[in-house]
XYZ file of C-alpha atoms in Angstrom:
536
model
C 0.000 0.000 0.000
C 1.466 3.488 -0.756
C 0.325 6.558 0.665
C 0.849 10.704 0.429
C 0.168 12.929 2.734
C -1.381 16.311 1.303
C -0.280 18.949 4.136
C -1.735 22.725 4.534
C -4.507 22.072 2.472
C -7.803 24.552 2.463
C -11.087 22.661 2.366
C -14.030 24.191 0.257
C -16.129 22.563 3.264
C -15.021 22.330 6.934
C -14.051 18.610 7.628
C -15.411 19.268 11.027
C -17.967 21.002 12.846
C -16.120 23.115 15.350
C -15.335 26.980 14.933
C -11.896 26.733 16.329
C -10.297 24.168 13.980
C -7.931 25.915 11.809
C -8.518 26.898 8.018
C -5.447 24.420 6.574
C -5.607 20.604 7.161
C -3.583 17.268 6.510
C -5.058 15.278 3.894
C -3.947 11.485 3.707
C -4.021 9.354 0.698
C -3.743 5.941 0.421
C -4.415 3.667 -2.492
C -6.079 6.309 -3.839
C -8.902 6.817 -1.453
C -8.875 9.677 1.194
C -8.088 7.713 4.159
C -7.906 10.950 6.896
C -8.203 14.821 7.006
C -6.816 16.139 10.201
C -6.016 19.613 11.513
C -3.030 20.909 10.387
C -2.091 24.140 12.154
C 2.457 24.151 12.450
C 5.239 21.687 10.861
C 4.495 17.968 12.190
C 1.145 18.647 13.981
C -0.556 15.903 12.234
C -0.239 12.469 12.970
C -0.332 11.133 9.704
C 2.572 12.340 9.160
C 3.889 9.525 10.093
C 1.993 7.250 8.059
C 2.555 8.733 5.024
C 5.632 6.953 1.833
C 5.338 11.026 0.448
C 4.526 14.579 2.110
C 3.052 17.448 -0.426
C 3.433 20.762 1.056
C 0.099 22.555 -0.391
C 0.915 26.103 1.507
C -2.735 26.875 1.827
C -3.239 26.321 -1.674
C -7.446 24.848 -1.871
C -8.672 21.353 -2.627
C -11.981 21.139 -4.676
C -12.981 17.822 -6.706
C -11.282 17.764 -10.260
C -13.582 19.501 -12.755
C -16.124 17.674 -15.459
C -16.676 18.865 -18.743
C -20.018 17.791 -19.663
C -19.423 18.441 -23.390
C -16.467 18.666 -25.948
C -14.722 17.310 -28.797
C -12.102 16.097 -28.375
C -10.478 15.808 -31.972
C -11.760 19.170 -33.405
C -10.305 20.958 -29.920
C -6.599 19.498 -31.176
C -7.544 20.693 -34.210
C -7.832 24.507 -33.037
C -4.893 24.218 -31.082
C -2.600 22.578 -33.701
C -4.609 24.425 -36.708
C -5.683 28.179 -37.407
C -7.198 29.692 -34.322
C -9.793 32.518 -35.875
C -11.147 33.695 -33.235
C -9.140 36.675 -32.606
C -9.410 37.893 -35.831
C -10.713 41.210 -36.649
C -10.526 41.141 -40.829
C -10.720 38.748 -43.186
C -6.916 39.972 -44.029
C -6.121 38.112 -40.418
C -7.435 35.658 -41.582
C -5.907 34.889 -45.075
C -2.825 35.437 -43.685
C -3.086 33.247 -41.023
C -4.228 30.171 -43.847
C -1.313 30.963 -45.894
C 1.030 30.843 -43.263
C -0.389 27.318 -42.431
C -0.620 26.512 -46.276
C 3.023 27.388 -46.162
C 4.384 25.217 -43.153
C 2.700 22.094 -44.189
C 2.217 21.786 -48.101
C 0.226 19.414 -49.354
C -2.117 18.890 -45.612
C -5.235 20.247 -45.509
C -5.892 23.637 -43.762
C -8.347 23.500 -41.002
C -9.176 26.298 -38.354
C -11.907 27.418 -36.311
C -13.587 30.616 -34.756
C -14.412 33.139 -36.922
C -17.519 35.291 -36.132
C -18.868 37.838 -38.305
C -20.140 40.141 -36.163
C -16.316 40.696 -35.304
C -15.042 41.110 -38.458
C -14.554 44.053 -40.426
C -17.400 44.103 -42.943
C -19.506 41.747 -41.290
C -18.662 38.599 -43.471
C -16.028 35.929 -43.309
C -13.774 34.915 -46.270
C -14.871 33.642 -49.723
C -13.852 30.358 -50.952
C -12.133 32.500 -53.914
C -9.899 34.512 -51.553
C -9.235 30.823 -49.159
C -7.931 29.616 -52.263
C -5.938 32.085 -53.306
C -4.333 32.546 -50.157
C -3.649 28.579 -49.884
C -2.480 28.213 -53.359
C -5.172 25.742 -53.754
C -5.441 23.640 -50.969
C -8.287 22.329 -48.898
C -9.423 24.927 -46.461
C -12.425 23.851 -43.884
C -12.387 27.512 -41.031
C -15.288 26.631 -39.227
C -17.180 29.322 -37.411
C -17.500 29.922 -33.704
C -20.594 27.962 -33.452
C -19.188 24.772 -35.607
C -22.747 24.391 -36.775
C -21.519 26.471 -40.489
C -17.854 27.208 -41.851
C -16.179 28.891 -44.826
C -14.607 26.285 -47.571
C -12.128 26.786 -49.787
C -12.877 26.326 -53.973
C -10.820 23.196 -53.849
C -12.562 21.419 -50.891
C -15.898 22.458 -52.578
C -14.434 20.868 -55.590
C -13.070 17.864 -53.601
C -16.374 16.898 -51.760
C -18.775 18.176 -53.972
C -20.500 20.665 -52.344
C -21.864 22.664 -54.495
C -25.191 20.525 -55.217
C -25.677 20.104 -51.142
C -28.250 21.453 -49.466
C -26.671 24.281 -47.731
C -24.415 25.495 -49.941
C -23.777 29.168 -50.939
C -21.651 30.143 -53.635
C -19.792 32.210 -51.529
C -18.334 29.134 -50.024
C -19.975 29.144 -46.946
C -21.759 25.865 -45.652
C -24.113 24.891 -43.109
C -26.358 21.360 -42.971
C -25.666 19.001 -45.334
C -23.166 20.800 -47.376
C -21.690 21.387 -43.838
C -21.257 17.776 -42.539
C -19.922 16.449 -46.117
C -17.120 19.125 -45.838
C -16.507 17.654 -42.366
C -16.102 14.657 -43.549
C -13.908 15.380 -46.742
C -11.557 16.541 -43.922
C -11.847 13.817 -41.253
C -12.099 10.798 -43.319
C -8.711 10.761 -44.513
C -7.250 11.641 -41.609
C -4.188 9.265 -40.763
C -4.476 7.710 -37.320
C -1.817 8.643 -36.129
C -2.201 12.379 -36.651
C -5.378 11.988 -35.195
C -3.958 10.396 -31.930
C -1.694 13.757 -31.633
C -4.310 15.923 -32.004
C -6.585 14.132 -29.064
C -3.725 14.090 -26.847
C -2.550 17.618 -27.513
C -6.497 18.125 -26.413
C -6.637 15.874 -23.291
C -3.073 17.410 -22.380
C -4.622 20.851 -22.423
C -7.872 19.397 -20.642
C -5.511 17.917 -17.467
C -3.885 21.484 -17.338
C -7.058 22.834 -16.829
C -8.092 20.727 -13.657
C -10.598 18.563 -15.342
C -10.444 14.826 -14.459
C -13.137 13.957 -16.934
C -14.636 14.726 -20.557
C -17.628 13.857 -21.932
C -16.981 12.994 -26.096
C -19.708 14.030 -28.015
C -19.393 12.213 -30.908
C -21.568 12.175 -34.076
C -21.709 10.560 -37.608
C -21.817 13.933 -39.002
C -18.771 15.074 -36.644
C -16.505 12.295 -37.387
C -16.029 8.722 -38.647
C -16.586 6.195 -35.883
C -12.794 5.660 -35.974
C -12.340 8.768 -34.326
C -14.412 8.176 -31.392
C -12.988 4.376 -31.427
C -8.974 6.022 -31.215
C -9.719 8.359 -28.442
C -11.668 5.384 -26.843
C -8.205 3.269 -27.097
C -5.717 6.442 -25.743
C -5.997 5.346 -22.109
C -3.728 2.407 -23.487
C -1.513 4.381 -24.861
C 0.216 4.375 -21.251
C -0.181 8.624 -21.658
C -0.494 9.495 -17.649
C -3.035 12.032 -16.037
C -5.315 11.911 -19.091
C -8.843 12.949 -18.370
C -11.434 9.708 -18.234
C -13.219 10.163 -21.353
C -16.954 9.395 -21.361
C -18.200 8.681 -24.513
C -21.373 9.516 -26.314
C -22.774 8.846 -29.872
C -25.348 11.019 -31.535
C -27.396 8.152 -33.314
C -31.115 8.006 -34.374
C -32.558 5.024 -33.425
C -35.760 3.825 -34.177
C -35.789 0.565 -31.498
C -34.000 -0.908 -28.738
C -31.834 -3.438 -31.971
C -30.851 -0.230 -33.649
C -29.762 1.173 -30.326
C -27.722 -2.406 -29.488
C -26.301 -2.462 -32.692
C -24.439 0.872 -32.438
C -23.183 0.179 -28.416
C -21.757 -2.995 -29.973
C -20.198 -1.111 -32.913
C -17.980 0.528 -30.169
C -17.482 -2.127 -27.822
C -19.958 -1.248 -25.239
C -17.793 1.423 -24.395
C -20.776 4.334 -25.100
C -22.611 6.168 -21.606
C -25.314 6.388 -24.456
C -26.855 7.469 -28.092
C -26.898 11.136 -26.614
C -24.846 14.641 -27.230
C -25.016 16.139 -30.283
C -27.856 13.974 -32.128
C -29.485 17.328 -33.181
C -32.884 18.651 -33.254
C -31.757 21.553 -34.558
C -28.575 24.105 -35.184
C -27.253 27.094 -33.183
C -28.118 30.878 -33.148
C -25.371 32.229 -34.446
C -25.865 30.112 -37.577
C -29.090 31.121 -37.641
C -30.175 27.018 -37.627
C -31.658 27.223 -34.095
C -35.274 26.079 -34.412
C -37.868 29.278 -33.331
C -41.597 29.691 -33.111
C -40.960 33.231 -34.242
C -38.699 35.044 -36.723
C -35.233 35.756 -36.147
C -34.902 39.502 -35.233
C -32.305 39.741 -38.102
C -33.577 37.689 -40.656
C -37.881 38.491 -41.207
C -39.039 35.145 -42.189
C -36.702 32.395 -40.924
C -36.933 30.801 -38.307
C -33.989 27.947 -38.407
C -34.581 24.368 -38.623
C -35.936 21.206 -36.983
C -33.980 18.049 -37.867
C -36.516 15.850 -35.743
C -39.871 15.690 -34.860
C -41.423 14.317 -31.264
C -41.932 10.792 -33.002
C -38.801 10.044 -33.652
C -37.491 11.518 -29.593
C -39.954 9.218 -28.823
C -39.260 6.243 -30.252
C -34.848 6.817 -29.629
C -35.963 7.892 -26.153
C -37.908 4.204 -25.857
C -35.621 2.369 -27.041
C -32.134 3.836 -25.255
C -34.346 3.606 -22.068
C -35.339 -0.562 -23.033
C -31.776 -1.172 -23.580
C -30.479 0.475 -20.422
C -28.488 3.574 -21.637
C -28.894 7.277 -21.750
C -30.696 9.017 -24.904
C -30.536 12.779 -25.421
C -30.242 15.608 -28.026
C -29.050 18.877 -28.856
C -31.409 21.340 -28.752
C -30.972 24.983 -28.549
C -34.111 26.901 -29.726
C -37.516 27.497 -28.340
C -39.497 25.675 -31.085
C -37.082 22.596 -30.981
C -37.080 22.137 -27.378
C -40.923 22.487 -27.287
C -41.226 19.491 -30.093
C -38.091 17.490 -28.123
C -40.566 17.603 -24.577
C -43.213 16.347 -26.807
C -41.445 13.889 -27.170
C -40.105 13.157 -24.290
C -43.515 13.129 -22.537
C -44.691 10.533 -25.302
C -42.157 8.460 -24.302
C -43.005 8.500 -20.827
C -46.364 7.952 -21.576
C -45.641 4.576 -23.088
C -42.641 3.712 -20.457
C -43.943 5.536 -17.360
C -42.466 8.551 -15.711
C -40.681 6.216 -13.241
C -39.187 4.273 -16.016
C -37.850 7.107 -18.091
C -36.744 8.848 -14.931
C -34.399 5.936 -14.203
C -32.699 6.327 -17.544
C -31.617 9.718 -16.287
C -31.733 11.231 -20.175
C -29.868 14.114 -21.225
C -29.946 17.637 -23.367
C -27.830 19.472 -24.469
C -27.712 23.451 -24.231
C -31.408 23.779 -24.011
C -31.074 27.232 -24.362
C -34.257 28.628 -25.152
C -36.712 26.701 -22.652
C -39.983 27.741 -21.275
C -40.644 27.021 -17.665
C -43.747 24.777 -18.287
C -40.508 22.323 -20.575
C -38.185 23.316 -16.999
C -41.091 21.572 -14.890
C -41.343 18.200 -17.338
C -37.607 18.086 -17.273
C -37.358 17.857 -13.408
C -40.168 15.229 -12.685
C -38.077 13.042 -15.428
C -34.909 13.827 -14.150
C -33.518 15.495 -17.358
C -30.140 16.411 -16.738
C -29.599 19.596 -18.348
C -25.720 19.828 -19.968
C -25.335 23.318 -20.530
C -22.258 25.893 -21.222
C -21.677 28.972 -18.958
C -19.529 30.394 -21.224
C -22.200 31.043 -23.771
C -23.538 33.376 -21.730
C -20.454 35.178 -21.590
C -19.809 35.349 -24.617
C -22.755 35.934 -26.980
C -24.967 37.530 -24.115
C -25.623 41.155 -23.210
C -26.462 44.263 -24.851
C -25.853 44.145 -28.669
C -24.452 40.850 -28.928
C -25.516 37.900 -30.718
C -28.258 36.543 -28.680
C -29.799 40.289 -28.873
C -29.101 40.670 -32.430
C -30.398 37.439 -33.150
C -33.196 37.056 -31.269
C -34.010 40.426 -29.650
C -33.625 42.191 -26.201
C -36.435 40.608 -24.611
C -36.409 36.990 -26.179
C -32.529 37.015 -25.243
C -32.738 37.763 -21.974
C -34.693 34.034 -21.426
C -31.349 32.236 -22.717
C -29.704 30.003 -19.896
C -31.787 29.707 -17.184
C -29.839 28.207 -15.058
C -31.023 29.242 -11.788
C -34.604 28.377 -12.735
C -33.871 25.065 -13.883
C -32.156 24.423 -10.390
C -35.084 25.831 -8.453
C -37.354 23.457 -10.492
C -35.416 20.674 -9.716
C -33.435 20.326 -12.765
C -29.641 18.629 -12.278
C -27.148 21.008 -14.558
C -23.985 20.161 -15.638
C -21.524 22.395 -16.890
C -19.334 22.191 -20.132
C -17.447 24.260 -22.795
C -18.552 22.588 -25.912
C -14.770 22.878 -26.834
C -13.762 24.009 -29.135
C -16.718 26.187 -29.658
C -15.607 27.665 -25.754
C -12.335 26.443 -24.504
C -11.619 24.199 -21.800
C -11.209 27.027 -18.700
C -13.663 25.566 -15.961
C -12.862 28.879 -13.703
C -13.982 31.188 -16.441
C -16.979 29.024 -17.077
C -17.704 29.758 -13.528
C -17.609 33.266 -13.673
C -19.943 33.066 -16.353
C -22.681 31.505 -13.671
C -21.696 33.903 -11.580
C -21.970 37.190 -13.643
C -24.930 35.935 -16.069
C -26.174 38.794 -18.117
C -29.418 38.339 -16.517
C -29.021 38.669 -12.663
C -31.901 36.741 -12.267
C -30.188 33.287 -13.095
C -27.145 33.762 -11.524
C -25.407 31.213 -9.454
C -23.964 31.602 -6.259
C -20.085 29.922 -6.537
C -21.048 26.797 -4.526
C -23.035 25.732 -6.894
C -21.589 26.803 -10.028
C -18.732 24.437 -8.420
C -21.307 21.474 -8.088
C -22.359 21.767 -11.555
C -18.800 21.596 -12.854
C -17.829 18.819 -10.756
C -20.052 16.128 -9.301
C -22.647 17.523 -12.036
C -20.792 16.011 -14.589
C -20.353 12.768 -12.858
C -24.141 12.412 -12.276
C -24.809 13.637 -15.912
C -22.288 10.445 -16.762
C -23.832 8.215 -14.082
C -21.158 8.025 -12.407
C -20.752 7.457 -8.438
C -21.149 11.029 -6.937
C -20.878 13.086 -3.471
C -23.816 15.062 -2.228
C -21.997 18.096 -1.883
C -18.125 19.469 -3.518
C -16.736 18.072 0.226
C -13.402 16.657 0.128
C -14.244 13.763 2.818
C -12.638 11.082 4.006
C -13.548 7.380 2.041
C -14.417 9.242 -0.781
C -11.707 8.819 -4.002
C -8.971 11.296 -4.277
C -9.863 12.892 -7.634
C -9.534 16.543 -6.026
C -6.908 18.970 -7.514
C -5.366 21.984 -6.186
C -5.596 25.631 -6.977
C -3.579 28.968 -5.440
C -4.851 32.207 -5.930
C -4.622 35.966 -3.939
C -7.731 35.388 -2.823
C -7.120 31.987 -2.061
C -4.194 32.908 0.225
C -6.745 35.583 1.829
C -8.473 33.237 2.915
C -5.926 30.967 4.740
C -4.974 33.683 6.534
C -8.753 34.034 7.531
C -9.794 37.641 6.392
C -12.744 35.770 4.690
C -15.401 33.443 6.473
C -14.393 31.082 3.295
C -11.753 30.294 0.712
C -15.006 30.122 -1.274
C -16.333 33.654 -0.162
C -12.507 34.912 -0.900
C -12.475 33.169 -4.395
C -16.018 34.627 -5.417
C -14.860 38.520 -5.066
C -11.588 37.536 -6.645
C -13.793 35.597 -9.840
C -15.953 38.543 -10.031
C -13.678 41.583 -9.732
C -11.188 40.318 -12.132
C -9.973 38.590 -15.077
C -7.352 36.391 -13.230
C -8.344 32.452 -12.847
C -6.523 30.275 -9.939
C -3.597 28.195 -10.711
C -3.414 24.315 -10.858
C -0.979 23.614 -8.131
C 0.909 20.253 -8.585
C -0.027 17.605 -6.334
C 3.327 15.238 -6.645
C 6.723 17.750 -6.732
C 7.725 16.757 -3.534
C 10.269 13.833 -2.278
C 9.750 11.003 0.462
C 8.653 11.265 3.280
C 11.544 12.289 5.501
């Protein structure tokens, strides 16, 4: 048996009930299970010191369980980090010259990127596929925008894939549905295995970094092959350390329980579920989120529905019959209305206590009514949603108010009113879309545009942590306690504010860290929990 001994530690929870007890504490380890927390107050006033093969000095740095990311890919977030990164761009110039450069360094590879929005770029549009190949000499160019749900294409992609006679296409060479996924796959397809390995753990690397412990894969046939999903399914025996667990999803239509078996045994039985990004419809800033009403900027569209409350029902049926979690993405008021349709059909025909075990999940389910908040809570829905959109697309004249309206914008992300209802949230980035930065999807919860769905930091930290895990199914605490028996999956973060508190100016490292999130742009550091030696 080994064990380490974690010592000067800050709890987000006391470990006792006593007023006196002071704010650091000894945390032993052993076999991987929190065997005792202790007071802590000087050098060798715990008595596990003793018992412990290692000693970590933490220096009052705080222990919270390691972050979940409810929903990413994987792949496409090595992509952005090994590809072109658009989304600092400011001109289509930028933007050219960042593709040529790329065009330059690796001749003959396709050129793939990510980010651009058009509200931030000069002239309101992104590049053509005339001026992508021109700056590429020719090559295959996929820049897909912020929202992945549309991108710009190069002439020779286009060419390549055949795009042109897709639904979706616009002779400008921008692509959204079908002429969307086939330019996907024109890029993914081909893709040697072993690049692909580098790119996933280039993405789980950066994940670790980050403080997350595990990442739920949303994987879809109109993402990526199932190769992709199968590789990143195989890393953990690549021997690659401190990797993230990854929790895998597939965003499959399926008609009965057989069609449900026959894609879990396609992957091994390795899938949570036929969940994630199986759509109902697109995104707002595409402009493919399904509405009841207009879009403020567009009179007369209103997006798109890729599925009606028949067909929830029936996947919803069968993924409950075969013992695994169904789910969608939905985003828009008129496709979540048609998804609870559905999802009351199904419990109709099952039984709310039946459908409630299966512990289904949505994603986003940004524009929800509260009557669809209420159905979601007695079926225990979990809701996987982002913070970060919030933060980034919310508030005066940006693109939920240009898109939607001031009033109709202000509904987005309820997140306080799904937890009053009863609703279970769990927080992701939808990287690359957002990036993996847990902290900053906090401060999203805790700053929300509207002040009426704000979230105190407690629970912003429960949604990010043993949120995830229950959105998985997977073992969790009650509360974001580090506690004795429980598994040591916690990580360790330093901040100002964090040191504020362990020299107790604040009733809580928690109540320091909330100011700090709030009055800043800083985010705490991960603080390594093995850099020291043996025990002496």
């Amino acid at each position: 048996m080994s064990s380490i001994l974690y010592r000067y530690a800050q709890l987000p929870e006391p470990a006792f009930k006593h007023d006196d007890l002071p704010r650091r504490w000894a945390v032993l380890v052993r076999d991987g299970v929190i065997a005792r927390i202790e007071p802590c107050p000087l050098p060798g006033g715990s008595t596990a010191e003793a018992e412990a093969d290692e000693i970590v000095d933490l220096n009052g740095a705080l222990l919270l369980p390691g972050f979940v990311d409810a929903h990413a890919h994987v792949t496409d977030t090595g992509l952005l980090l090994a590809g072109v990164d658009c989304s600092a761009a400011r001109s289509v110039t930028e933007i050219l010259d960042a593709v040529a450069a790329a065009a330059a360094a690796a001749p003959g590879r396709p050129v793939l990127g990510h980010g651009w929005d058009e509200l931030l770029l000069t002239g309101n549009r992104p590049p053509t596929a005339q001026e992508l190949d021109n700056a590429s000499g020719g090559a295959v160019v996929y820049l897909s925008r912020v929202d992945v749900h549309s991108a710009v294409v190069s002439g020779a992609l286009a060419d390549l894939a055949q795009l042109k006679e897709l639904e979706g296409w616009d002779d400008s060479g921008r692509v959204e549905r079908d002429a969307h996924h086939a330019a996907r796959h024109a890029t993914r397809f081909g893709m040697p295995q072993e690049r692909r390995r580098e790119l996933q753990l280039l993405a789980l690397r950066h994940a670790t970094a980050q403080g997350l412990i595990q990442v739920h894969e949303m994987s879809a046939p109109h993402i990526a092959p199932d190769e992709d999903l199968l590789d990143l399914l195989d890393l953990p025996a690549s021997g690659e350390p401190d990797l993230p667990e990854i929790v895998a999803y597939r965003g499959e239509l399926a008609a009965d329980e057989a069609a449900v078996r026959g894609v879990l045994e396609r992957f091994g039985g390795r899938l949570a579920g036929l969940a994630g990004d199986l759509m109902m419809d697109g995104s707002f800033g595409s402009r493919t989120a399904g509405l009841h009403t207009d879009y403020e900027d567009a009179p007369g569209h209103r997006g798109h529905l890729y599925a009606d409350a028949g067909q929830v029902h029936d996947h919803l049926v069968a993924c409950t019959r075969a013992g695994v979690q169904g789910g969608f993405h939905v985003i828009g008021d008129a496709a979540v209305a048609e998804l609870v349709k559905g999802l009351r059909q199904a419990a109709w025909t099952l039984g709310d206590d039946a459908v409630a075990a299966a512990t289904h999940r949505l994603e986003h389910v940004e524009g929800i009514s509260d009557d669809d908040i209420l159905t979601l809570a007695d079926l225990d829905v979990i809701a996987s949603v982002q913070p970060a959109f919030d933060a980034t697309w919310g508030g005066y004249g940006q693109m939920y108010a240009l898109r939607l309206g001031a009033w109709r914008s202000q509904g987005l992300n309820p997140f306080l009113t799904m937890l009053r209802s009863g609703v279970n949230l769990a927080f992701g980035s939808d990287s690359p879309v957002t990036p993996f930065a847990p902290w900053e999807g906090l401060r999203a919860a805790l700053t929300h545009h509207n002040p009426a769905q704000r979230l105190d930091l407690r629970t912003a930290i429960e949604a990010h942590t043993i949120g995830g895990l229950r959105a998985a199914r997977r073992p969790a605490p009650a509360t974001i306690r580090v506690g004795e028996g429980d598994p040591a999956t916690f990580v360790a973060w330093d901040s100002p504010g964090i040191r504020v508190a362990a020299a107790s100016e604040h009733p809580s490292p928690l109540a320091a860290l909330t100011e700090e999130l709030k009055g800043g742009d800083a985010v705490p550091r991960l603080v390594p929990l093995r850099d020291s030696g043996p025990a002496a």
